[in-house]
PDB file of C-alpha atoms in Angstrom:
ATOM      1  CA  UNK A   1      -2.357  74.683 116.553  1.00 60.00           C
ATOM      2  CA  UNK A   2      -3.161  71.591 115.497  1.00 74.00           C
ATOM      3  CA  UNK A   3      -4.816  69.005 117.967  1.00 92.00           C
ATOM      4  CA  UNK A   4      -3.768  65.566 119.632  1.00 98.00           C
ATOM      5  CA  UNK A   5      -3.097  62.368 117.631  1.00 98.00           C
ATOM      6  CA  UNK A   6      -3.430  59.216 119.874  1.00 98.00           C
ATOM      7  CA  UNK A   7      -0.414  56.906 118.156  1.00 98.00           C
ATOM      8  CA  UNK A   8      -1.331  54.350 121.378  1.00 98.00           C
ATOM      9  CA  UNK A   9      -3.720  53.423 124.254  1.00 98.00           C
ATOM     10  CA  UNK A  10      -4.147  57.008 125.973  1.00 98.00           C
ATOM     11  CA  UNK A  11      -0.782  58.473 124.289  1.00 98.00           C
ATOM     12  CA  UNK A  12      -0.951  61.501 122.095  1.00 98.00           C
ATOM     13  CA  UNK A  13       1.247  63.365 120.168  1.00 98.00           C
ATOM     14  CA  UNK A  14       0.665  66.412 119.457  1.00 98.00           C
ATOM     15  CA  UNK A  15       3.055  68.026 115.945  1.00 97.00           C
ATOM     16  CA  UNK A  16       3.224  71.810 116.324  1.00 97.00           C
ATOM     17  CA  UNK A  17       3.912  73.515 112.708  1.00 95.00           C
ATOM     18  CA  UNK A  18       6.993  75.834 114.333  1.00 95.00           C
ATOM     19  CA  UNK A  19      10.029  73.843 114.215  1.00 97.00           C
ATOM     20  CA  UNK A  20       7.931  70.933 113.828  1.00 97.00           C
ATOM     21  CA  UNK A  21       8.233  70.158 117.596  1.00 98.00           C
ATOM     22  CA  UNK A  22       6.788  67.418 119.241  1.00 98.00           C
ATOM     23  CA  UNK A  23       4.444  67.434 122.981  1.00 98.00           C
ATOM     24  CA  UNK A  24       3.717  63.645 124.249  1.00 98.00           C
ATOM     25  CA  UNK A  25       0.568  63.322 126.456  1.00 98.00           C
ATOM     26  CA  UNK A  26       0.016  60.026 128.776  1.00 98.00           C
ATOM     27  CA  UNK A  27      -2.559  59.984 130.577  1.00 98.00           C
ATOM     28  CA  UNK A  28      -2.971  57.964 133.759  1.00 98.00           C
ATOM     29  CA  UNK A  29      -5.570  57.266 135.677  1.00 98.00           C
ATOM     30  CA  UNK A  30      -5.578  60.243 138.137  1.00 98.00           C
ATOM     31  CA  UNK A  31      -2.834  62.502 136.301  1.00 98.00           C
ATOM     32  CA  UNK A  32      -1.666  63.806 132.390  1.00 98.00           C
ATOM     33  CA  UNK A  33       1.962  63.088 131.617  1.00 98.00           C
ATOM     34  CA  UNK A  34       3.314  66.204 129.342  1.00 98.00           C
ATOM     35  CA  UNK A  35       6.692  65.284 127.559  1.00 98.00           C
ATOM     36  CA  UNK A  36       7.919  68.593 125.998  1.00 98.00           C
ATOM     37  CA  UNK A  37       5.702  72.471 126.466  1.00 98.00           C
ATOM     38  CA  UNK A  38       6.698  73.722 123.271  1.00 98.00           C
ATOM     39  CA  UNK A  39       9.137  77.281 123.045  1.00 98.00           C
ATOM     40  CA  UNK A  40       6.744  80.450 123.611  1.00 98.00           C
ATOM     41  CA  UNK A  41       3.848  81.614 126.587  1.00 97.00           C
ATOM     42  CA  UNK A  42       1.346  81.934 123.225  1.00 97.00           C
ATOM     43  CA  UNK A  43       2.571  78.065 122.258  1.00 97.00           C
ATOM     44  CA  UNK A  44       2.464  76.740 125.562  1.00 97.00           C
ATOM     45  CA  UNK A  45      -1.055  78.351 126.055  1.00 97.00           C
ATOM     46  CA  UNK A  46      -2.062  76.911 122.911  1.00 97.00           C
ATOM     47  CA  UNK A  47      -0.874  73.503 123.951  1.00 97.00           C
ATOM     48  CA  UNK A  48      -2.634  73.712 127.374  1.00 97.00           C
ATOM     49  CA  UNK A  49      -6.012  74.273 125.549  1.00 97.00           C
ATOM     50  CA  UNK A  50      -5.291  71.525 123.666  1.00 97.00           C
ATOM     51  CA  UNK A  51      -4.404  69.219 127.284  1.00 98.00           C
ATOM     52  CA  UNK A  52      -7.238  69.900 128.690  1.00 97.00           C
ATOM     53  CA  UNK A  53     -10.017  69.202 125.440  1.00 97.00           C
ATOM     54  CA  UNK A  54      -8.360  65.895 126.667  1.00 97.00           C
ATOM     55  CA  UNK A  55      -8.212  65.420 130.173  1.00 97.00           C
ATOM     56  CA  UNK A  56      -8.951  67.636 133.154  1.00 96.00           C
ATOM     57  CA  UNK A  57      -6.323  65.669 135.229  1.00 97.00           C
ATOM     58  CA  UNK A  58      -3.135  67.407 137.150  1.00 97.00           C
ATOM     59  CA  UNK A  59       0.223  67.462 135.264  1.00 98.00           C
ATOM     60  CA  UNK A  60       2.999  66.373 135.826  1.00 98.00           C
ATOM     61  CA  UNK A  61       5.941  67.625 133.020  1.00 98.00           C
ATOM     62  CA  UNK A  62       8.936  66.406 131.630  1.00 98.00           C
ATOM     63  CA  UNK A  63      11.322  67.923 129.603  1.00 98.00           C
ATOM     64  CA  UNK A  64      13.629  65.292 127.647  1.00 98.00           C
ATOM     65  CA  UNK A  65      16.531  68.155 127.386  1.00 98.00           C
ATOM     66  CA  UNK A  66      17.394  72.226 127.910  1.00 98.00           C
ATOM     67  CA  UNK A  67      16.331  73.971 124.193  1.00 98.00           C
ATOM     68  CA  UNK A  68      14.105  76.360 124.164  1.00 98.00           C
ATOM     69  CA  UNK A  69      11.263  74.656 121.536  1.00 98.00           C
ATOM     70  CA  UNK A  70      11.280  71.607 124.329  1.00 98.00           C
ATOM     71  CA  UNK A  71      10.932  74.025 128.165  1.00 98.00           C
ATOM     72  CA  UNK A  72      10.436  77.024 127.523  1.00 98.00           C
ATOM     73  CA  UNK A  73       6.624  76.582 127.754  1.00 98.00           C
ATOM     74  CA  UNK A  74       7.347  75.281 131.632  1.00 98.00           C
ATOM     75  CA  UNK A  75       5.909  78.741 133.247  1.00 97.00           C
ATOM     76  CA  UNK A  76       2.678  78.840 130.880  1.00 96.00           C
ATOM     77  CA  UNK A  77       2.185  75.061 131.883  1.00 96.00           C
ATOM     78  CA  UNK A  78       2.663  74.472 135.276  1.00 95.00           C
ATOM     79  CA  UNK A  79       0.568  75.004 138.137  1.00 87.00           C
ATOM     80  CA  UNK A  80       1.077  75.920 142.040  1.00 87.00           C
ATOM     81  CA  UNK A  81       3.526  72.415 142.583  1.00 92.00           C
ATOM     82  CA  UNK A  82       3.377  71.039 139.258  1.00 97.00           C
ATOM     83  CA  UNK A  83       6.523  68.815 138.900  1.00 98.00           C
ATOM     84  CA  UNK A  84       8.804  69.099 136.234  1.00 98.00           C
ATOM     85  CA  UNK A  85      11.242  66.529 135.525  1.00 98.00           C
ATOM     86  CA  UNK A  86      14.477  66.703 133.630  1.00 98.00           C
ATOM     87  CA  UNK A  87      18.172  64.858 133.453  1.00 98.00           C
ATOM     88  CA  UNK A  88      20.383  67.253 135.791  1.00 98.00           C
ATOM     89  CA  UNK A  89      22.189  68.004 133.558  1.00 98.00           C
ATOM     90  CA  UNK A  90      19.552  69.778 131.625  1.00 98.00           C
ATOM     91  CA  UNK A  91      17.579  71.132 135.130  1.00 98.00           C
ATOM     92  CA  UNK A  92      20.948  72.392 136.159  1.00 98.00           C
ATOM     93  CA  UNK A  93      21.696  74.225 132.752  1.00 97.00           C
ATOM     94  CA  UNK A  94      18.712  75.782 132.963  1.00 97.00           C
ATOM     95  CA  UNK A  95      18.796  76.787 136.316  1.00 97.00           C
ATOM     96  CA  UNK A  96      22.117  78.061 136.075  1.00 97.00           C
ATOM     97  CA  UNK A  97      22.688  79.525 132.521  1.00 97.00           C
ATOM     98  CA  UNK A  98      18.757  79.897 131.578  1.00 97.00           C
ATOM     99  CA  UNK A  99      19.496  83.839 130.702  1.00 96.00           C
ATOM    100  CA  UNK A 100      22.297  82.745 128.556  1.00 96.00           C
ATOM    101  CA  UNK A 101      20.058  80.274 126.244  1.00 97.00           C
ATOM    102  CA  UNK A 102      17.325  82.611 126.122  1.00 97.00           C
ATOM    103  CA  UNK A 103      19.458  85.470 124.711  1.00 98.00           C
ATOM    104  CA  UNK A 104      21.079  82.946 122.251  1.00 97.00           C
ATOM    105  CA  UNK A 105      17.514  81.440 121.238  1.00 98.00           C
ATOM    106  CA  UNK A 106      16.336  85.411 120.655  1.00 98.00           C
ATOM    107  CA  UNK A 107      19.370  85.948 118.573  1.00 98.00           C
ATOM    108  CA  UNK A 108      18.984  83.023 116.437  1.00 97.00           C
ATOM    109  CA  UNK A 109      15.910  84.211 115.266  1.00 98.00           C
ATOM    110  CA  UNK A 110      15.848  88.291 115.675  1.00 98.00           C
ATOM    111  CA  UNK A 111      16.932  88.314 112.324  1.00 98.00           C
ATOM    112  CA  UNK A 112      14.388  85.397 110.369  1.00 96.00           C
ATOM    113  CA  UNK A 113      11.466  86.106 112.699  1.00 97.00           C
ATOM    114  CA  UNK A 114      11.452  89.153 114.960  1.00 98.00           C
ATOM    115  CA  UNK A 115       8.223  88.676 116.424  1.00 97.00           C
ATOM    116  CA  UNK A 116       9.004  84.897 117.512  1.00 98.00           C
ATOM    117  CA  UNK A 117      12.126  86.608 118.714  1.00 98.00           C
ATOM    118  CA  UNK A 118      10.016  88.642 121.066  1.00 98.00           C
ATOM    119  CA  UNK A 119       8.036  85.759 122.296  1.00 98.00           C
ATOM    120  CA  UNK A 120      11.376  84.254 123.288  1.00 98.00           C
ATOM    121  CA  UNK A 121      13.044  87.026 125.174  1.00 97.00           C
ATOM    122  CA  UNK A 122       9.948  87.587 127.198  1.00 97.00           C
ATOM    123  CA  UNK A 123       8.940  83.777 128.535  1.00 97.00           C
ATOM    124  CA  UNK A 124       9.639  83.625 132.469  1.00 96.00           C
ATOM    125  CA  UNK A 125      11.894  80.437 132.526  1.00 97.00           C
ATOM    126  CA  UNK A 126      11.124  77.867 134.989  1.00 97.00           C
ATOM    127  CA  UNK A 127      14.190  74.866 135.669  1.00 97.00           C
ATOM    128  CA  UNK A 128      12.591  71.685 136.311  1.00 98.00           C
ATOM    129  CA  UNK A 129      13.034  70.612 139.504  1.00 97.00           C
ATOM    130  CA  UNK A 130      12.886  67.070 139.917  1.00 98.00           C
ATOM    131  CA  UNK A 131      16.048  65.921 138.474  1.00 98.00           C
ATOM    132  CA  UNK A 132      17.044  62.025 137.221  1.00 98.00           C
ATOM    133  CA  UNK A 133      20.282  60.652 137.254  1.00 97.00           C
ATOM    134  CA  UNK A 134      19.999  57.309 136.042  1.00 97.00           C
ATOM    135  CA  UNK A 135      16.619  55.915 135.483  1.00 98.00           C
ATOM    136  CA  UNK A 136      13.389  57.460 137.502  1.00 98.00           C
ATOM    137  CA  UNK A 137       9.961  56.209 137.212  1.00 98.00           C
ATOM    138  CA  UNK A 138       6.802  58.231 138.092  1.00 98.00           C
ATOM    139  CA  UNK A 139       3.292  56.776 138.685  1.00 98.00           C
ATOM    140  CA  UNK A 140       0.441  58.628 137.097  1.00 98.00           C
ATOM    141  CA  UNK A 141      -2.808  56.609 138.915  1.00 97.00           C
ATOM    142  CA  UNK A 142      -1.828  52.870 137.891  1.00 96.00           C
ATOM    143  CA  UNK A 143       0.493  53.608 135.104  1.00 98.00           C
ATOM    144  CA  UNK A 144       3.737  53.477 135.399  1.00 98.00           C
ATOM    145  CA  UNK A 145       6.572  55.868 133.325  1.00 98.00           C
ATOM    146  CA  UNK A 146      10.125  55.548 132.841  1.00 98.00           C
ATOM    147  CA  UNK A 147      12.767  58.260 132.780  1.00 98.00           C
ATOM    148  CA  UNK A 148      15.669  57.076 131.259  1.00 98.00           C
ATOM    149  CA  UNK A 149      19.530  58.694 130.757  1.00 98.00           C
ATOM    150  CA  UNK A 150      20.929  56.064 128.215  1.00 98.00           C
ATOM    151  CA  UNK A 151      24.010  58.527 128.064  1.00 98.00           C
ATOM    152  CA  UNK A 152      25.096  61.590 125.881  1.00 98.00           C
ATOM    153  CA  UNK A 153      23.878  62.486 122.399  1.00 98.00           C
ATOM    154  CA  UNK A 154      22.307  65.451 121.320  1.00 98.00           C
ATOM    155  CA  UNK A 155      23.059  67.358 124.747  1.00 98.00           C
ATOM    156  CA  UNK A 156      24.731  66.069 127.066  1.00 98.00           C
ATOM    157  CA  UNK A 157      20.999  65.556 129.361  1.00 98.00           C
ATOM    158  CA  UNK A 158      18.717  63.400 127.044  1.00 98.00           C
ATOM    159  CA  UNK A 159      16.079  61.714 128.614  1.00 98.00           C
ATOM    160  CA  UNK A 160      13.815  59.647 126.967  1.00 98.00           C
ATOM    161  CA  UNK A 161      10.348  58.896 128.221  1.00 98.00           C
ATOM    162  CA  UNK A 162       9.177  54.898 127.940  1.00 98.00           C
ATOM    163  CA  UNK A 163       5.779  54.351 128.528  1.00 98.00           C
ATOM    164  CA  UNK A 164       6.272  50.479 128.900  1.00 98.00           C
ATOM    165  CA  UNK A 165       2.409  49.086 128.753  1.00 98.00           C
ATOM    166  CA  UNK A 166       1.578  50.798 125.200  1.00 98.00           C
ATOM    167  CA  UNK A 167       5.306  50.071 123.797  1.00 98.00           C
ATOM    168  CA  UNK A 168       5.297  53.722 123.144  1.00 98.00           C
ATOM    169  CA  UNK A 169       9.417  55.684 123.972  1.00 98.00           C
ATOM    170  CA  UNK A 170       9.302  59.363 123.607  1.00 98.00           C
ATOM    171  CA  UNK A 171      13.022  59.944 122.630  1.00 98.00           C
ATOM    172  CA  UNK A 172      13.499  63.401 122.335  1.00 98.00           C
ATOM    173  CA  UNK A 173      15.860  65.203 119.953  1.00 98.00           C
ATOM    174  CA  UNK A 174      17.986  61.721 119.732  1.00 98.00           C
ATOM    175  CA  UNK A 175      16.251  60.470 117.177  1.00 98.00           C
ATOM    176  CA  UNK A 176      14.563  63.082 114.515  1.00 98.00           C
ATOM    177  CA  UNK A 177      12.707  62.016 111.688  1.00 98.00           C
ATOM    178  CA  UNK A 178      11.816  65.960 109.725  1.00 95.00           C
ATOM    179  CA  UNK A 179      15.642  66.862 109.384  1.00 95.00           C
ATOM    180  CA  UNK A 180      18.921  65.584 110.031  1.00 97.00           C
ATOM    181  CA  UNK A 181      20.404  65.497 114.152  1.00 97.00           C
ATOM    182  CA  UNK A 182      21.355  68.735 115.261  1.00 98.00           C
ATOM    183  CA  UNK A 183      25.227  68.718 116.754  1.00 98.00           C
ATOM    184  CA  UNK A 184      25.497  72.076 117.972  1.00 97.00           C
ATOM    185  CA  UNK A 185      25.989  71.365 121.455  1.00 97.00           C
ATOM    186  CA  UNK A 186      26.308  67.179 120.610  1.00 98.00           C
ATOM    187  CA  UNK A 187      28.832  64.216 121.572  1.00 98.00           C
ATOM    188  CA  UNK A 188      29.378  62.393 118.435  1.00 98.00           C
ATOM    189  CA  UNK A 189      31.366  60.073 119.503  1.00 98.00           C
ATOM    190  CA  UNK A 190      29.014  59.312 122.163  1.00 98.00           C
ATOM    191  CA  UNK A 191      25.733  59.444 120.238  1.00 98.00           C
ATOM    192  CA  UNK A 192      25.830  55.887 118.858  1.00 98.00           C
ATOM    193  CA  UNK A 193      26.439  54.397 122.074  1.00 98.00           C
ATOM    194  CA  UNK A 194      23.271  55.724 123.481  1.00 98.00           C
ATOM    195  CA  UNK A 195      21.490  54.832 120.592  1.00 98.00           C
ATOM    196  CA  UNK A 196      22.449  51.265 120.661  1.00 98.00           C
ATOM    197  CA  UNK A 197      20.946  51.368 124.305  1.00 98.00           C
ATOM    198  CA  UNK A 198      18.106  52.416 123.412  1.00 97.00           C
ATOM    199  CA  UNK A 199      17.824  50.164 121.010  1.00 98.00           C
ATOM    200  CA  UNK A 200      18.022  47.005 123.969  1.00 97.00           C
ATOM    201  CA  UNK A 201      14.294  48.875 125.049  1.00 95.00           C
ATOM    202  CA  UNK A 202      12.585  48.690 121.612  1.00 98.00           C
ATOM    203  CA  UNK A 203      10.826  45.968 119.808  1.00 97.00           C
ATOM    204  CA  UNK A 204       9.786  46.020 115.787  1.00 97.00           C
ATOM    205  CA  UNK A 205       6.184  47.559 117.533  1.00 97.00           C
ATOM    206  CA  UNK A 206       6.920  49.934 119.390  1.00 98.00           C
ATOM    207  CA  UNK A 207       6.297  53.554 118.513  1.00 98.00           C
ATOM    208  CA  UNK A 208       9.415  56.043 118.970  1.00 98.00           C
ATOM    209  CA  UNK A 209       8.421  59.773 119.471  1.00 98.00           C
ATOM    210  CA  UNK A 210      11.337  61.696 117.638  1.00 98.00           C
ATOM    211  CA  UNK A 211      12.123  65.193 118.715  1.00 98.00           C
ATOM    212  CA  UNK A 212      11.342  66.458 115.501  1.00 98.00           C
ATOM    213  CA  UNK A 213       8.539  65.048 112.863  1.00 98.00           C
ATOM    214  CA  UNK A 214       6.439  61.554 112.825  1.00 98.00           C
ATOM    215  CA  UNK A 215       6.899  59.044 115.169  1.00 98.00           C
ATOM    216  CA  UNK A 216       8.655  55.964 113.450  1.00 98.00           C
ATOM    217  CA  UNK A 217       9.440  52.889 114.417  1.00 98.00           C
ATOM    218  CA  UNK A 218      12.873  50.790 115.406  1.00 98.00           C
ATOM    219  CA  UNK A 219      14.248  50.236 112.173  1.00 98.00           C
ATOM    220  CA  UNK A 220      14.256  53.888 111.676  1.00 98.00           C
ATOM    221  CA  UNK A 221      15.895  54.256 114.739  1.00 98.00           C
ATOM    222  CA  UNK A 222      18.251  51.155 113.541  1.00 98.00           C
ATOM    223  CA  UNK A 223      18.892  53.148 110.108  1.00 98.00           C
ATOM    224  CA  UNK A 224      20.198  56.416 112.508  1.00 98.00           C
ATOM    225  CA  UNK A 225      22.555  54.531 114.631  1.00 98.00           C
ATOM    226  CA  UNK A 226      24.490  53.102 111.431  1.00 98.00           C
ATOM    227  CA  UNK A 227      24.913  56.824 110.161  1.00 98.00           C
ATOM    228  CA  UNK A 228      25.470  58.249 113.606  1.00 98.00           C
ATOM    229  CA  UNK A 229      27.871  54.676 113.681  1.00 98.00           C
ATOM    230  CA  UNK A 230      29.454  56.403 109.836  1.00 98.00           C
ATOM    231  CA  UNK A 231      29.904  59.576 111.112  1.00 98.00           C
ATOM    232  CA  UNK A 232      31.649  58.594 114.409  1.00 98.00           C
ATOM    233  CA  UNK A 233      34.353  56.227 112.846  1.00 97.00           C
ATOM    234  CA  UNK A 234      34.723  59.269 109.715  1.00 97.00           C
ATOM    235  CA  UNK A 235      35.219  61.808 112.480  1.00 98.00           C
ATOM    236  CA  UNK A 236      37.429  59.606 114.116  1.00 97.00           C
ATOM    237  CA  UNK A 237      39.719  58.521 111.325  1.00 97.00           C
ATOM    238  CA  UNK A 238      39.426  61.864 109.512  1.00 97.00           C
ATOM    239  CA  UNK A 239      41.364  63.151 112.412  1.00 96.00           C
ATOM    240  CA  UNK A 240      43.684  60.434 112.803  1.00 96.00           C
ATOM    241  CA  UNK A 241      44.512  61.637 109.295  1.00 95.00           C
ATOM    242  CA  UNK A 242      44.596  65.430 109.628  1.00 96.00           C
ATOM    243  CA  UNK A 243      41.854  65.850 107.044  1.00 96.00           C
ATOM    244  CA  UNK A 244      40.122  69.598 106.642  1.00 97.00           C
ATOM    245  CA  UNK A 245      37.000  69.475 108.555  1.00 97.00           C
ATOM    246  CA  UNK A 246      35.018  71.065 106.230  1.00 97.00           C
ATOM    247  CA  UNK A 247      35.625  68.267 103.310  1.00 96.00           C
ATOM    248  CA  UNK A 248      35.487  65.883 105.795  1.00 96.00           C
ATOM    249  CA  UNK A 249      31.814  67.192 106.466  1.00 97.00           C
ATOM    250  CA  UNK A 250      30.913  66.916 103.290  1.00 96.00           C
ATOM    251  CA  UNK A 251      31.518  63.410 102.956  1.00 95.00           C
ATOM    252  CA  UNK A 252      29.482  62.724 106.019  1.00 95.00           C
ATOM    253  CA  UNK A 253      25.886  61.236 106.156  1.00 95.00           C
ATOM    254  CA  UNK A 254      24.087  64.071 107.364  1.00 96.00           C
ATOM    255  CA  UNK A 255      25.904  66.634 104.227  1.00 95.00           C
ATOM    256  CA  UNK A 256      28.001  69.467 105.116  1.00 96.00           C
ATOM    257  CA  UNK A 257      25.601  71.992 106.835  1.00 96.00           C
ATOM    258  CA  UNK A 258      24.767  69.678 109.200  1.00 96.00           C
ATOM    259  CA  UNK A 259      27.857  67.554 109.785  1.00 98.00           C
ATOM    260  CA  UNK A 260      30.333  70.373 110.344  1.00 98.00           C
ATOM    261  CA  UNK A 261      29.680  71.089 113.525  1.00 98.00           C
ATOM    262  CA  UNK A 262      29.687  67.204 114.471  1.00 98.00           C
ATOM    263  CA  UNK A 263      33.031  67.437 113.043  1.00 98.00           C
ATOM    264  CA  UNK A 264      34.835  70.188 115.345  1.00 97.00           C
ATOM    265  CA  UNK A 265      33.133  68.838 118.184  1.00 97.00           C
ATOM    266  CA  UNK A 266      34.646  65.722 117.112  1.00 97.00           C
ATOM    267  CA  UNK A 267      37.708  66.904 116.578  1.00 97.00           C
ATOM    268  CA  UNK A 268      37.757  68.806 119.792  1.00 97.00           C
ATOM    269  CA  UNK A 269      37.049  66.216 121.757  1.00 96.00           C
ATOM    270  CA  UNK A 270      39.502  64.382 120.509  1.00 96.00           C
ATOM    271  CA  UNK A 271      42.012  66.764 120.987  1.00 93.00           C
ATOM    272  CA  UNK A 272      40.392  66.993 124.340  1.00 87.00           C
ATOM    273  CA  UNK A 273      39.845  70.328 124.177  1.00 73.00           C
ATOM    274  CA  UNK A 274      35.451  69.160 124.662  1.00 64.00           C
TER     275      UNK A 274
END
């Protein structure tokens, strides 16, 4: 595993080679806040080692959402009494349906990488125990970190993490750099509004940490917002015209494979089935 890279004052990002997913570490005066915990016990153990090379402070964990690559490492990083923050919907999904998500992750990988699939199946899930509804703040020792739910987008429980004194925002999978957005459980007709709200908190100098890939800036988020808005209107117009889902997705900004789930979920929302 590669180590952490400092992207702003005492804010570090580790870009894991499996799925190109990011973990972000924010150091305060008494505690360290770790955003997202990777996928497996082995990955979590490696991540813990990288954290401890930077700090011995007690950890506070945050999950940006409930997908396995962002939260299945919780148990491997949380000690007794370690708080785990997430949006209340993400916390409820992991608490009430964690086994179903774990099974789905296993089935996603078993044909491509049986070893990784087995490691996902062996994880002991640790659901978040500090739910956020709209906004919460965490003091990590003279440094306040904001946890915000700006709306539904990639999931119904997306949480962003803002470090105001460093002008850093950890966006989770609301923003993607190394690939197209994932619409599997997304809300494509709401995602543009959520990113619009996010954009109001960004300056031209803000460091934005996406869920996957290299850190980006406000201009990148603005461009992704434009693509998501174009997809939104394409879905609405296509639904009104009763356009074929696959043909419509082929015209979408993110291409057929990535956009087809968005079109299907958008059509379902407009029909009232989602």
